């Protein structure tokens, strides 16, 4: 794993307009990782201690469904943040995540980032807003999928 | 069309080919059985007449004298159209509407974003862009479908890739064996290998999908003036006479179906017009 610099973060859309001093504080908590196809980032129910910023490749979020195995509920392309359970108690993963093909990412230490946010409310507020925006996007996308837009009329309840 | 044929008189076309795209969607290959309608431009539609049943607006999915139209069976007329076999004759009027205006996008990267059968009216524009590759920048085709089995034109997407297009497909409900994207098409916007600031986008699908996709693209820095949507309304006459397809100040059959994003969005969020 390689170190990640503040300049590295500046090149990622998620951090593009983060103040320089915040990027400088966050960068030491991150490492560049490369994982192979099929690598499981985390399992549902496990301790949530990391989050990832996907730089290339795709990560699938899944849920274990009895009788059906791991059902993919969403895939996250390059540029996506994977994992927010580290931010909220009880810090347990609610879904699983697996690499679909080789993936490169920046991996961040969740507990360390929480400590930094607690020590610097401006950083905490900034990061909370960014994660809030990610969650809002995912919630809106999920709601639209619930509408079943492409269904045949007779399939729509 | 030869002579001064009435725009409300259907022209007979013979079904010379037929492909089942999905369980409920069929592409018909149509050849004039006599005089032809003028060659449609990408994004235009015809009024397709199943004799004795009725008439519906259907986008042209391949342009030319022999053209293709892709029909999804959702009502009596479309079911009749989907049930037609080789050798049978249908009626066509048109072509109608504005089309995608690809000429205005020359020199730009192109994003085609389709929801379900919304890929049908985009297909002629994709094919034109690939045929005239040097005239355009990079081409990204983003497709959202309900399931992998609901993906139209699945058999030719690899050919589009081979010809240089980036083709990304996402489904709402993956089946066993699906290893592609899962989720809303908006998630693919950021994955499009284009320069948003210099790109043009053509979007077709359910209205909500189009609105959210256009928002995602403009959110990446695309000029709203470079985004076009294809609106679907209840078109009857095709020439702006009857008013069935009115959307605020627009008559979609005449002023659309392709409409600039900035013009369409204020109308799409009105409860009733």
XYZ file of C-alpha atoms in Angstrom, chain B:
273
model
C -43.038 10.885 -50.644
C -44.086 11.332 -54.218
C -46.672 13.922 -55.146
C -48.636 16.018 -52.656
C -49.706 13.216 -50.353
C -51.804 14.237 -47.370
C -49.885 14.145 -44.058
C -52.782 12.253 -42.536
C -52.872 9.493 -45.168
C -50.827 6.408 -44.255
C -48.374 4.984 -46.765
C -48.257 1.184 -47.030
C -45.039 -0.472 -45.825
C -44.306 -4.166 -45.881
C -42.700 -5.990 -42.981
C -39.576 -7.569 -44.457
C -37.885 -8.495 -41.207
C -38.697 -8.926 -37.578
C -36.500 -9.245 -34.492
C -37.662 -9.878 -30.970
C -35.565 -7.556 -28.819
C -37.064 -8.536 -25.467
C -40.124 -10.428 -24.258
C -42.386 -7.505 -25.146
C -40.424 -5.512 -27.710
C -40.075 -6.160 -31.413
C -38.081 -4.414 -34.126
C -39.812 -4.396 -37.493
C -37.866 -3.901 -40.715
C -40.114 -1.965 -43.077
C -39.874 -1.510 -46.827
C -42.167 0.725 -48.854
C -44.846 -1.242 -50.673
C -45.114 1.639 -53.160
C -44.172 5.295 -52.706
C -42.099 5.895 -49.585
C -42.200 8.492 -46.898
C -39.193 10.879 -46.825
C -36.152 9.381 -45.126
C -36.422 10.044 -41.388
C -33.702 11.880 -39.497
C -32.373 10.322 -36.275
C -34.842 11.035 -33.490
C -37.874 11.465 -35.707
C -40.938 9.260 -35.427
C -43.731 7.959 -37.612
C -47.357 7.306 -36.914
C -47.626 3.526 -37.375
C -51.005 2.216 -38.384
C -52.083 -1.349 -37.700
C -54.923 -1.509 -40.193
C -58.264 -1.975 -38.506
C -56.814 -1.493 -35.032
C -55.372 1.978 -34.760
C -52.389 4.251 -34.982
C -49.574 5.108 -32.576
C -46.387 7.228 -32.682
C -43.264 5.069 -32.816
C -39.679 6.234 -33.029
C -37.545 5.204 -35.951
C -34.745 2.948 -34.725
C -32.859 2.754 -38.030
C -33.189 5.339 -40.732
C -33.115 4.847 -44.480
C -35.516 3.969 -47.254
C -35.811 0.576 -45.612
C -36.217 1.564 -42.029
C -36.603 -0.062 -38.645
C -39.071 0.734 -35.933
C -39.006 -0.773 -32.489
C -42.327 -1.322 -30.781
C -43.089 -2.287 -27.197
C -46.386 -4.047 -26.655
C -48.244 -2.002 -24.081
C -51.718 -1.583 -25.606
C -54.007 -2.910 -28.326
C -52.315 -1.108 -31.215
C -48.747 -1.830 -30.163
C -49.674 -5.451 -29.476
C -51.076 -5.677 -33.011
C -47.931 -4.102 -34.426
C -45.699 -6.462 -32.473
C -47.723 -9.413 -33.759
C -47.176 -8.571 -37.428
C -45.195 -11.062 -39.443
C -42.989 -10.896 -42.516
C -45.002 -10.025 -45.593
C -47.750 -8.185 -43.785
C -48.445 -4.548 -44.564
C -48.641 -1.643 -42.123
C -49.326 2.034 -42.655
C -46.808 4.785 -41.947
C -47.228 8.536 -41.803
C -44.392 10.936 -41.356
C -41.653 11.260 -40.548
C -42.550 13.759 -37.878
C -40.750 15.768 -35.248
C -37.538 17.581 -34.708
C -34.886 14.868 -34.450
C -31.684 14.957 -32.441
C -29.969 17.789 -34.343
C -26.623 15.957 -34.421
C -25.215 18.568 -36.779
C -25.076 21.098 -33.971
C -22.927 18.684 -31.959
C -20.176 18.241 -34.530
C -16.741 18.365 -32.954
C -18.066 17.576 -29.485
C -17.928 14.503 -27.302
C -21.335 12.820 -27.306
C -23.293 11.187 -24.510
C -26.312 9.082 -25.369
C -28.337 8.142 -22.295
C -31.221 5.718 -22.711
C -33.765 4.250 -20.368
C -35.217 0.945 -21.577
C -36.745 1.215 -25.019
C -35.580 4.824 -25.046
C -32.546 3.378 -26.761
C -34.632 2.905 -29.921
C -34.834 6.559 -31.002
C -31.212 7.086 -29.958
C -29.948 4.180 -32.029
C -29.953 5.998 -35.407
C -28.013 8.862 -33.837
C -25.499 6.455 -32.288
C -25.055 4.723 -35.631
C -24.667 8.070 -37.416
C -22.065 9.195 -34.873
C -20.129 5.942 -35.306
C -20.388 6.151 -39.105
C -19.000 9.693 -39.031
C -16.509 9.068 -36.236
C -14.101 11.792 -37.261
C -16.821 14.417 -37.064
C -17.331 13.897 -33.361
C -15.252 13.390 -30.251
C -15.615 10.454 -27.910
C -18.943 8.650 -27.834
C -20.428 7.303 -24.610
C -23.657 5.301 -24.607
C -25.248 4.880 -21.178
C -28.192 2.520 -20.880
C -30.497 1.756 -17.986
C -32.827 -1.237 -18.063
C -35.087 -3.029 -15.640
C -33.309 -6.366 -15.928
C -30.644 -7.762 -18.262
C -33.441 -9.473 -20.226
C -35.131 -6.114 -20.830
C -32.168 -4.640 -22.676
C -33.021 -3.836 -26.310
C -30.393 -4.166 -29.052
C -28.267 -6.241 -26.691
C -26.843 -8.149 -29.632
C -25.204 -5.136 -31.210
C -23.721 -3.325 -28.225
C -20.390 -5.120 -28.598
C -20.276 -3.940 -32.189
C -20.728 -0.361 -30.982
C -17.863 -0.913 -28.542
C -15.710 -2.343 -31.320
C -16.380 0.789 -33.359
C -15.096 2.981 -30.548
C -18.069 3.776 -28.363
C -17.980 3.407 -24.604
C -21.126 1.448 -23.826
C -22.191 1.100 -20.198
C -25.303 -0.745 -19.117
C -26.895 -0.663 -15.684
C -29.901 -2.638 -14.520
C -32.289 -2.174 -11.634
C -32.610 -5.887 -10.962
C -29.638 -8.100 -11.752
C -30.274 -11.712 -12.509
C -27.971 -14.645 -11.900
C -24.765 -14.257 -13.838
C -25.028 -10.513 -14.349
C -21.653 -8.926 -13.649
C -22.387 -5.433 -14.959
C -23.571 -2.289 -13.238
C -26.566 -2.292 -10.919
C -28.351 0.926 -10.094
C -29.807 4.084 -11.515
C -28.420 5.350 -14.798
C -27.374 8.608 -13.130
C -24.491 6.719 -11.522
C -23.074 6.088 -14.989
C -22.909 9.780 -15.848
C -19.662 10.248 -13.967
C -18.222 7.128 -15.569
C -18.675 8.485 -19.090
C -15.259 8.991 -20.640
C -16.011 12.427 -22.066
C -15.172 16.039 -21.365
C -18.436 17.323 -19.878
C -17.655 20.952 -20.643
C -17.355 20.216 -24.338
C -19.935 17.484 -24.733
C -23.471 17.239 -26.035
C -26.023 14.852 -24.556
C -29.051 13.111 -25.990
C -31.368 11.537 -23.467
C -34.431 9.347 -23.959
C -36.474 7.326 -21.503
C -39.061 7.811 -18.794
C -39.387 11.505 -17.930
C -38.043 11.169 -14.410
C -35.040 9.261 -15.707
C -34.404 11.983 -18.280
C -34.673 14.782 -15.743
C -32.328 13.114 -13.257
C -29.866 12.138 -15.965
C -29.791 15.666 -17.334
C -29.257 16.989 -13.803
C -26.392 14.551 -13.293
C -24.763 15.548 -16.579
C -25.098 19.276 -15.978
C -23.861 18.658 -12.437
C -20.640 17.346 -13.970
C -20.229 20.588 -15.861
C -22.151 20.008 -19.068
C -23.771 23.072 -20.608
C -27.560 22.725 -20.160
C -27.917 24.134 -23.654
C -26.106 21.081 -25.007
C -28.559 18.581 -23.502
C -31.572 17.378 -25.451
C -34.400 15.149 -24.302
C -37.023 13.235 -26.247
C -40.480 13.806 -24.836
C -43.303 11.346 -25.172
C -46.874 12.514 -25.323
C -50.159 11.289 -26.709
C -49.619 12.186 -30.344
C -52.452 11.755 -32.803
C -52.193 13.912 -35.893
C -48.398 14.299 -35.993
C -48.564 17.744 -37.549
C -49.650 20.037 -34.736
C -53.321 20.214 -35.659
C -55.190 18.219 -33.069
C -53.527 19.370 -29.840
C -53.457 15.950 -28.169
C -49.756 16.201 -27.492
C -49.727 19.718 -26.078
C -47.229 20.285 -23.292
C -47.591 23.893 -22.197
C -46.529 26.027 -25.147
C -45.251 22.998 -27.067
C -46.988 20.650 -29.430
C -44.677 17.682 -29.017
C -45.430 16.142 -32.403
C -44.350 19.344 -34.137
C -41.985 21.079 -31.664
C -40.564 17.794 -30.358
C -40.178 15.008 -29.563
C -36.584 16.217 -29.135
C -36.617 19.279 -26.926
C -33.770 21.292 -25.370
C -33.318 20.467 -21.695
C -33.818 24.073 -20.621
C -37.138 24.193 -22.420
C -38.387 20.819 -21.257
C -37.501 20.758 -17.584
C -39.785 23.574 -16.389
C -42.626 21.733 -18.100
C -41.687 18.306 -16.725
C -42.109 19.407 -13.139
C -45.619 20.815 -13.601
C -48.232 18.452 -12.208
C -50.603 18.830 -15.152
C -50.456 20.777 -18.376
